[in-house]
Short mmCIF file of C-alpha atoms in Angstrom, two decimals:
data_model
loop_
_atom_site.label_atom_id
_atom_site.label_comp_id
_atom_site.label_asym_id
_atom_site.label_seq_id
_atom_site.Cartn_x
_atom_site.Cartn_y
_atom_site.Cartn_z
CA MET A 1 24.68 -50.64 -36.38
CA LEU A 2 22.47 -47.73 -36.72
CA ARG A 3 19.87 -49.32 -34.75
CA ARG A 4 21.40 -48.52 -31.15
CA PRO A 5 21.90 -44.29 -31.96
CA LEU A 6 17.84 -44.36 -33.48
CA VAL A 7 16.70 -45.31 -29.65
CA PHE A 8 18.43 -42.29 -28.48
CA ILE A 9 17.80 -39.89 -31.57
CA ILE A 10 14.13 -40.70 -31.88
CA PRO A 11 12.94 -39.32 -28.67
CA LEU A 12 15.28 -36.79 -28.70
CA ILE A 13 13.57 -35.70 -32.24
CA ILE A 14 10.02 -36.51 -30.39
CA ILE A 15 11.05 -34.38 -27.70
CA SER A 16 12.57 -30.82 -29.65
CA PHE A 17 8.52 -31.35 -31.41
CA LEU A 18 6.68 -31.19 -28.63
CA PHE A 19 8.99 -28.78 -26.68
CA THR A 20 8.60 -26.76 -29.63
CA ASN A 21 4.48 -26.55 -29.80
CA PHE A 22 3.86 -26.85 -26.46
CA ALA A 23 6.02 -23.52 -26.21
CA SER A 24 3.72 -22.00 -28.12
CA ALA A 25 0.57 -22.89 -27.33
CA SER A 26 -1.97 -21.23 -25.36
CA LEU A 27 -2.25 -20.86 -22.88
CA MET A 28 -4.81 -23.11 -20.34
CA ILE A 29 -7.32 -22.11 -17.45
CA ASN A 30 -8.42 -24.86 -15.07
CA GLY A 31 -10.77 -22.31 -12.93
CA ILE A 32 -11.17 -18.90 -11.21
CA GLU A 33 -11.32 -19.09 -7.46
CA PHE A 34 -11.80 -14.93 -5.82
CA ILE A 35 -9.60 -14.25 -3.49
CA GLY A 36 -11.07 -10.38 -1.97
CA GLU A 37 -11.78 -6.71 -2.48
CA ALA A 38 -10.53 -3.49 -1.55
CA THR A 39 -12.03 0.01 -2.15
CA LEU A 40 -10.10 3.64 -2.73
CA PRO A 41 -13.70 5.99 -1.61
CA THR A 42 -14.59 8.43 -3.60
CA GLY A 43 -12.67 12.54 -3.11
CA LEU A 44 -9.59 10.87 -2.06
CA ILE A 45 -6.51 13.20 -2.63
CA PHE A 46 -3.44 12.37 -3.66
CA GLN A 47 -0.82 14.16 -4.12
CA LYS A 48 -3.22 17.22 -5.20
CA THR A 49 -5.48 15.34 -7.71
CA GLU A 50 -8.73 13.46 -6.99
CA VAL A 51 -8.08 9.57 -7.21
CA GLY A 52 -10.68 8.43 -9.84
CA GLY A 53 -11.93 7.27 -12.91
CA LEU A 54 -9.57 4.17 -13.26
CA SER A 55 -10.59 3.15 -16.10
CA GLY A 56 -7.94 0.17 -17.08
CA ILE A 57 -4.99 -1.08 -15.04
CA THR A 58 -1.71 -2.56 -16.05
CA TYR A 59 1.16 -4.56 -13.83
CA ASP A 60 5.12 -4.29 -14.03
CA ALA A 61 6.63 -7.38 -12.47
CA LYS A 62 9.51 -6.16 -12.59
CA SER A 63 9.29 -3.81 -9.74
CA ASN A 64 5.76 -5.51 -8.12
CA LEU A 65 3.85 -1.98 -9.33
CA TYR A 66 0.64 -1.39 -11.27
CA TYR A 67 -0.15 1.78 -12.98
CA ALA A 68 -4.08 3.17 -13.32
CA ILE A 69 -5.11 5.15 -16.05
CA SER A 70 -7.60 7.87 -14.72
CA ASP A 71 -10.08 8.91 -17.87
CA ASP A 72 -10.33 12.48 -16.08
CA ARG A 73 -10.56 14.05 -19.03
CA GLY A 74 -8.53 17.25 -17.31
CA GLN A 75 -11.25 18.44 -15.73
CA LYS A 76 -9.82 18.32 -12.10
CA ALA A 77 -6.36 17.82 -12.82
CA PRO A 78 -4.53 16.72 -15.93
CA PRO A 79 -5.21 13.72 -17.94
CA ARG A 80 -2.95 11.47 -15.75
CA PHE A 81 -2.25 7.41 -14.61
CA TYR A 82 -1.51 6.44 -10.55
CA THR A 83 0.93 4.52 -8.98
CA LEU A 84 -0.10 1.65 -6.87
CA THR A 85 0.98 -1.32 -5.19
CA ILE A 86 -2.03 -4.31 -4.13
CA ASP A 87 -0.58 -6.69 -1.63
CA LEU A 88 -1.30 -9.79 -2.37
CA SER A 89 1.48 -11.65 -0.25
CA LYS A 90 -1.18 -13.34 2.27
CA GLY A 91 -2.85 -14.62 -1.03
CA LYS A 92 -6.00 -12.72 -0.70
CA LEU A 93 -6.85 -8.60 -1.11
CA THR A 94 -9.02 -6.23 1.92
CA ASP A 95 -8.90 -2.94 2.27
CA ASN A 96 -5.61 -2.38 3.27
CA ASP A 97 -3.86 -4.00 1.07
CA VAL A 98 -4.04 -0.67 -2.26
CA ILE A 99 -2.26 1.54 -1.71
CA PRO A 100 -2.04 4.92 -4.44
CA VAL A 101 2.42 5.47 -4.44
CA SER A 102 2.02 8.45 -6.90
CA VAL A 103 1.23 9.89 -10.22
CA THR A 104 2.52 10.80 -13.47
CA ASN A 105 0.81 13.26 -15.87
CA LEU A 106 0.32 12.53 -19.50
CA LEU A 107 1.99 15.11 -21.87
CA ASP A 108 1.73 15.38 -25.14
CA THR A 109 4.74 16.52 -28.28
CA ASN A 110 4.88 19.99 -26.39
CA ASN A 111 5.53 18.07 -23.53
CA ARG A 112 3.28 19.36 -22.18
CA PRO A 113 -0.29 18.18 -20.44
CA PHE A 114 -3.31 17.68 -22.51
CA ALA A 115 -5.18 20.24 -22.69
CA VAL A 116 -9.18 19.60 -21.54
CA ASP A 117 -11.14 18.44 -22.96
CA THR A 118 -8.62 16.51 -25.61
CA THR A 119 -8.55 13.11 -23.86
CA ASP A 120 -10.90 10.74 -22.73
CA THR A 121 -7.94 8.07 -21.75
CA GLU A 122 -9.37 4.53 -20.85
CA GLY A 123 -7.27 1.94 -21.38
CA ILE A 124 -3.34 1.44 -21.14
CA ALA A 125 -0.75 -1.27 -21.29
CA LEU A 126 2.91 -2.13 -20.38
CA THR A 127 5.80 -2.48 -22.85
CA ASP A 128 9.08 -4.30 -21.84
CA LYS A 129 11.02 -1.04 -22.92
CA ASP A 130 9.54 0.98 -19.27
CA THR A 131 7.03 2.35 -21.31
CA ILE A 132 3.14 2.72 -21.49
CA PHE A 133 0.33 2.68 -24.27
CA VAL A 134 -2.91 4.36 -23.88
CA SER A 135 -5.92 4.69 -25.58
CA SER A 136 -8.46 7.52 -25.44
CA GLU A 137 -11.99 7.22 -27.01
CA GLY A 138 -11.85 11.02 -28.42
CA ASP A 139 -15.05 12.87 -28.17
CA VAL A 140 -17.64 12.43 -31.42
CA ASP A 141 -19.58 15.43 -30.54
CA LYS A 142 -15.98 18.12 -30.13
CA LEU A 143 -14.56 15.67 -33.23
CA VAL A 144 -11.82 14.56 -31.28
CA ASN A 145 -10.48 11.53 -32.52
CA PRO A 146 -9.67 8.14 -30.28
CA PHE A 147 -5.99 7.83 -30.45
CA ILE A 148 -3.30 5.11 -29.46
CA LYS A 149 0.09 6.53 -27.36
CA GLU A 150 2.68 5.50 -26.46
CA PHE A 151 3.79 7.68 -23.34
CA ALA A 152 7.83 7.34 -21.57
CA LEU A 153 7.05 5.55 -17.93
CA ALA A 154 8.42 7.68 -15.90
CA SER A 155 7.86 11.69 -17.39
CA GLY A 156 4.86 10.69 -18.89
CA GLN A 157 6.11 12.11 -22.08
CA THR A 158 4.59 11.42 -25.80
CA ILE A 159 6.27 8.81 -27.55
CA THR A 160 4.55 6.90 -30.67
CA THR A 161 1.17 7.41 -31.70
CA LEU A 162 0.24 4.41 -33.76
CA PRO A 163 -2.54 5.58 -36.87
CA VAL A 164 -5.98 4.94 -36.42
CA LEU A 165 -8.14 3.97 -39.95
CA ASP A 166 -10.18 6.62 -41.21
CA LYS A 167 -13.20 4.03 -40.65
CA PHE A 168 -12.83 4.92 -37.26
CA LEU A 169 -12.57 8.10 -36.71
CA PRO A 170 -16.13 11.08 -36.18
CA ASP A 171 -17.45 12.49 -38.79
CA SER A 172 -19.91 16.20 -38.33
CA GLN A 173 -22.64 13.86 -40.18
CA LYS A 174 -22.28 11.27 -37.78
CA GLN A 175 -22.43 8.51 -40.80
CA LYS A 176 -19.34 6.66 -39.91
CA GLY A 177 -16.79 6.05 -37.30
CA ILE A 178 -17.36 5.18 -33.53
CA ARG A 179 -19.81 6.54 -31.29
CA ASN A 180 -19.58 8.57 -28.28
CA ASN A 181 -17.81 7.30 -24.97
CA LEU A 182 -18.31 4.15 -26.80
CA ALA A 183 -14.81 2.94 -28.82
CA PHE A 184 -11.62 2.32 -27.12
CA GLU A 185 -11.79 1.21 -24.46
CA SER A 186 -9.62 -1.34 -24.21
CA LEU A 187 -5.27 -2.45 -24.60
CA THR A 188 -3.97 -5.54 -24.28
CA ILE A 189 -0.06 -6.02 -25.73
CA THR A 190 1.22 -10.27 -25.78
CA PRO A 191 3.47 -11.65 -24.05
CA ASN A 192 6.09 -11.48 -27.15
CA GLN A 193 5.63 -8.03 -27.25
CA LYS A 194 4.99 -7.86 -31.06
CA PHE A 195 1.29 -7.50 -30.81
CA LEU A 196 -1.11 -4.24 -29.57
CA PHE A 197 -4.72 -5.19 -29.61
CA THR A 198 -7.27 -3.03 -28.64
CA ALA A 199 -11.33 -3.05 -29.20
CA THR A 200 -14.26 -0.57 -30.43
CA GLU A 201 -16.01 -0.68 -26.95
CA ASN A 202 -19.20 -1.47 -29.50
CA ALA A 203 -20.04 -0.98 -33.28
CA ILE A 204 -18.29 1.80 -35.25
CA ILE A 205 -21.54 3.88 -36.86
CA GLN A 206 -21.57 1.55 -40.29
CA ASP A 207 -21.45 -1.86 -38.55
CA GLY A 208 -24.42 -1.38 -36.89
CA LYS A 209 -26.23 -0.33 -34.08
CA ASP A 210 -24.99 -0.14 -30.28
CA ALA A 211 -26.03 -2.75 -28.15
CA LYS A 212 -30.09 -2.15 -26.34
CA PRO A 213 -31.76 -4.21 -23.76
CA GLY A 214 -31.62 -7.48 -24.83
CA VAL A 215 -29.40 -6.66 -27.59
CA GLY A 216 -25.75 -7.27 -28.34
CA SER A 217 -23.23 -4.98 -30.76
CA SER A 218 -20.44 -6.03 -33.32
CA SER A 219 -17.32 -4.31 -31.58
CA ARG A 220 -14.05 -4.60 -33.61
CA ILE A 221 -10.91 -6.00 -32.41
CA LEU A 222 -8.07 -4.18 -33.48
CA GLU A 223 -4.55 -5.38 -33.90
CA TYR A 224 -1.28 -3.61 -33.75
CA ASN A 225 1.90 -4.88 -35.30
CA LEU A 226 4.26 -3.11 -32.93
CA LEU A 227 7.88 -3.38 -35.48
CA THR A 228 6.29 -1.58 -37.84
CA LYS A 229 3.07 0.47 -35.33
CA GLN A 230 0.89 -0.02 -38.26
CA PRO A 231 -1.99 -1.79 -37.97
CA GLU A 232 -2.97 -5.15 -38.85
CA ARG A 233 -6.21 -7.22 -38.85
CA GLU A 234 -9.73 -6.88 -37.57
CA PHE A 235 -11.75 -9.49 -36.06
CA LEU A 236 -16.06 -9.17 -35.05
CA TYR A 237 -16.46 -9.49 -31.39
CA GLN A 238 -20.24 -10.15 -30.77
CA THR A 239 -21.02 -8.55 -27.31
CA GLN A 240 -23.98 -10.33 -24.93
CA PRO A 241 -27.50 -9.56 -24.98
CA VAL A 242 -27.74 -7.88 -21.55
CA THR A 243 -32.08 -8.36 -20.60
CA PRO A 244 -32.25 -5.61 -17.34
CA PHE A 245 -34.27 -7.20 -14.19
CA PHE A 246 -36.83 -4.25 -13.06
CA ASN A 247 -35.46 -1.02 -14.90
CA PHE A 248 -36.99 1.55 -13.67
CA THR A 249 -34.49 4.38 -14.42
CA GLY A 250 -34.57 3.48 -18.31
CA ASN A 251 -30.83 3.84 -18.41
CA PHE A 252 -28.71 1.33 -19.81
CA THR A 253 -25.25 0.91 -21.26
CA SER A 254 -23.78 -2.46 -22.17
CA GLY A 255 -20.50 -3.33 -23.62
CA LEU A 256 -16.47 -3.83 -23.99
CA PRO A 257 -14.58 -2.32 -22.13
CA ASP A 258 -11.25 -4.45 -21.56
CA LEU A 259 -9.39 -7.24 -23.07
CA LEU A 260 -6.78 -8.68 -21.83
CA ALA A 261 -4.08 -11.12 -23.97
CA LEU A 262 -3.13 -14.32 -22.03
CA ASP A 263 -0.45 -15.82 -24.63
CA ASN A 264 0.92 -14.99 -28.24
CA GLU A 265 -1.48 -17.47 -29.89
CA GLY A 266 -4.38 -15.19 -30.08
CA ASN A 267 -6.24 -16.49 -26.75
CA PHE A 268 -7.80 -13.24 -24.16
CA LEU A 269 -9.64 -12.25 -21.69
CA SER A 270 -12.57 -9.94 -21.78
CA ILE A 271 -15.00 -8.44 -19.73
CA GLU A 272 -18.60 -7.24 -20.60
CA ARG A 273 -19.76 -4.35 -18.42
CA SER A 274 -23.26 -3.89 -19.16
CA PHE A 275 -25.23 -1.48 -16.17
CA THR A 276 -29.09 -2.35 -16.59
CA GLY A 277 -31.02 0.75 -14.67
CA LEU A 278 -30.69 -1.70 -10.77
CA GLY A 279 -26.74 -2.39 -11.00
CA PHE A 280 -24.21 -3.89 -12.76
CA THR A 281 -23.88 -7.11 -14.54
CA ILE A 282 -20.02 -8.17 -15.30
CA PHE A 283 -18.89 -11.36 -17.78
CA LEU A 284 -15.38 -12.83 -17.65
CA PHE A 285 -15.21 -14.62 -21.13
CA GLU A 286 -12.16 -16.30 -22.84
CA VAL A 287 -11.93 -15.24 -26.32
CA SER A 288 -9.87 -16.87 -29.18
CA LEU A 289 -9.08 -15.71 -32.74
CA GLU A 290 -8.65 -19.13 -33.86
CA LYS A 291 -11.02 -19.36 -37.06
CA ALA A 292 -11.98 -15.92 -36.91
CA THR A 293 -12.59 -13.73 -39.68
CA ASN A 294 -10.40 -10.95 -40.64
CA ILE A 295 -12.22 -7.83 -42.19
CA ARG A 296 -9.61 -5.37 -42.18
CA ASN A 297 -10.58 -4.48 -45.59
CA LEU A 298 -14.15 -3.94 -44.53
CA ASP A 299 -15.28 -0.78 -43.89
CA SER A 300 -18.88 -1.64 -42.78
CA ILE A 301 -19.68 -5.22 -42.16
CA ALA A 302 -23.37 -4.67 -42.25
CA LYS A 303 -22.98 -4.93 -46.13
CA VAL A 304 -21.71 -8.62 -45.52
CA GLN A 305 -24.03 -11.20 -45.07
CA PRO A 306 -23.46 -12.57 -41.80
CA ASP A 307 -21.99 -15.96 -42.85
CA LYS A 308 -20.11 -15.23 -43.94
CA ILE A 309 -17.91 -13.39 -41.34
CA LYS A 310 -16.82 -15.49 -37.97
CA PRO A 311 -16.70 -13.77 -35.02
CA LEU A 312 -14.42 -14.13 -32.32
CA GLY A 313 -15.20 -17.58 -30.09
CA LYS A 314 -16.39 -17.19 -26.55
CA LYS A 315 -16.67 -18.74 -23.40
CA LEU A 316 -18.37 -17.67 -20.01
CA LEU A 317 -15.60 -18.00 -17.23
CA LEU A 318 -17.40 -16.34 -14.32
CA ASP A 319 -20.76 -14.10 -14.01
CA LEU A 320 -19.82 -11.95 -11.70
CA ARG A 321 -23.00 -11.93 -9.88
CA THR A 322 -22.88 -14.26 -8.75
CA LEU A 323 -19.75 -13.32 -6.03
CA ASP A 324 -21.10 -12.09 -2.97
CA VAL A 325 -19.86 -8.79 -3.39
CA LEU A 326 -21.36 -5.87 -4.68
CA LEU A 327 -20.38 -4.73 -8.18
CA ASP A 328 -19.60 -1.04 -9.11
CA ASN A 329 -18.35 -0.29 -13.01
CA ILE A 330 -15.94 -2.64 -13.57
CA GLU A 331 -13.52 -1.65 -16.22
CA GLY A 332 -10.02 -2.56 -16.56
CA MET A 333 -8.28 -6.12 -16.02
CA THR A 334 -4.88 -6.92 -15.56
CA LEU A 335 -2.33 -9.88 -14.34
CA GLY A 336 -1.44 -9.04 -11.28
CA ALA A 337 1.84 -10.31 -9.17
CA LYS A 338 2.70 -14.51 -7.98
CA LEU A 339 0.41 -15.74 -5.10
CA PRO A 340 2.42 -17.80 -2.98
CA ASP A 341 1.44 -21.17 -4.10
CA GLY A 342 2.84 -19.61 -7.69
CA GLN A 343 -0.72 -19.07 -9.59
CA SER A 344 -1.75 -16.06 -11.16
CA SER A 345 -2.90 -13.50 -9.98
CA LEU A 346 -6.43 -11.50 -12.33
CA ILE A 347 -6.88 -7.98 -11.30
CA LEU A 348 -10.12 -5.64 -11.97
CA ILE A 349 -10.81 -2.20 -10.85
CA SER A 350 -13.66 0.39 -11.57
CA ASP A 351 -14.31 3.50 -12.37
CA ASN A 352 -16.19 5.51 -10.28
CA ASN A 353 -17.26 8.01 -12.47
CA PHE A 354 -16.21 10.92 -9.62
CA ASN A 355 -19.74 9.90 -8.14
CA GLY A 356 -20.24 9.92 -4.98
CA LEU A 357 -22.80 7.18 -5.17
CA GLN A 358 -20.47 4.74 -6.48
CA LYS A 359 -16.42 3.81 -5.54
CA THR A 360 -12.79 2.52 -6.96
CA GLN A 361 -13.18 -1.01 -6.51
CA ILE A 362 -10.08 -3.87 -7.07
CA LEU A 363 -11.45 -7.52 -7.13
CA ALA A 364 -8.51 -10.17 -7.21
CA PHE A 365 -8.89 -13.21 -8.30
CA LYS A 366 -6.99 -16.57 -8.35
CA LEU A 367 -6.05 -18.55 -11.65
CA LYS A 368 -5.26 -21.67 -11.65
CA THR A 369 -3.09 -21.90 -15.06
CA GLU A 370 -1.59 -24.90 -16.76
CA SER A 371 1.56 -23.98 -18.27
CA PRO A 372 3.31 -25.49 -21.63
CA LEU A 373 5.98 -26.54 -19.94
CA ALA A 374 3.42 -28.74 -17.27
CA LYS A 375 1.87 -30.37 -19.75
CA LEU A 376 4.63 -31.17 -21.61
CA THR A 377 6.26 -32.60 -18.41
CA LYS A 378 2.95 -34.68 -18.40
CA PHE A 379 3.36 -35.82 -21.85
CA LEU A 380 6.79 -37.08 -21.10
CA GLY A 381 5.66 -38.86 -18.24
CA TYR A 382 2.89 -40.70 -20.57
CA LEU A 383 5.27 -41.67 -22.41
CA ARG A 384 7.61 -42.96 -19.65
CA PRO A 385 8.31 -46.88 -20.55
CA ASN A 386 7.50 -49.08 -17.43
CA PHE A 387 10.00 -51.36 -17.11
#
């Protein structure tokens, strides 16, 4: 008599188990397609400020607006972020599709604009509480510490400051801590709003050397618990070695300027950007925390055998040099509006360094993804009996 109910109960148990696991599964990227470029000219004046230095970007799906942080240290106008519209309704991006609509000054704990040269704001991430987190690289030469602060979206008022561990702070002897202009460039929050991640653009001093031609650097990924507002785990991210081609200037910089959380399971996109003396090399990677070693308790990884530390897994998604565009200084990215076919958009933005030879470049892509629900539906289709 119990056999008939079991025919229905067992599939329900299986479906419940599968739904729980698929619902928490990682987002699968099946492909990426370039869908256009827009530029804003260097020297563009908007609301009495020069639009430029846009080093990070984040998307507000509720209002279909984008917020882009400027890394101006208060020399041209107070530290600030811009609100932009980016029209992807036609499934592509062109020059007329990016429009600044407002600018908001960041305010310190006294509700005043930050003093000149006390910030180097690089990363930005939106919360579900109408606030943003912003990361600043600080200034090693002036012993200005890096920071990660939360600001009110509407007013720019400081709400929270996250603690930064001593091993990242610069000292006067330059024996430890971040390197100048190679610190907290990136910022991202997981979709469930529980964790915030940032990273050093290159190795901190006690971990190893900065990137050189043909040699990568040992960046650190930092995880913060947004419920406790405390730092938790850290991971090693090894940047890609880049060999310059015909570098007659001798100038070279390379590192990790941004991360983007794809899900709640430790999967990200990362940008690696290099200036090689003859243009920019930009790589877009899929990276994963799975099996990566937690190095939170290590003040220096240089004192540990390399085989004892497993870095983040990396897979190259796109070498942007294959695009038919002249690349600029790409530093920020965000998942953007849904495209007309329902797929996700990816937006990248460049920091023009307020340099007349550069531009603010916005690149748009279609991410071809498969959602957990779609994977579940497909899987259940396999289980359906044929009568």
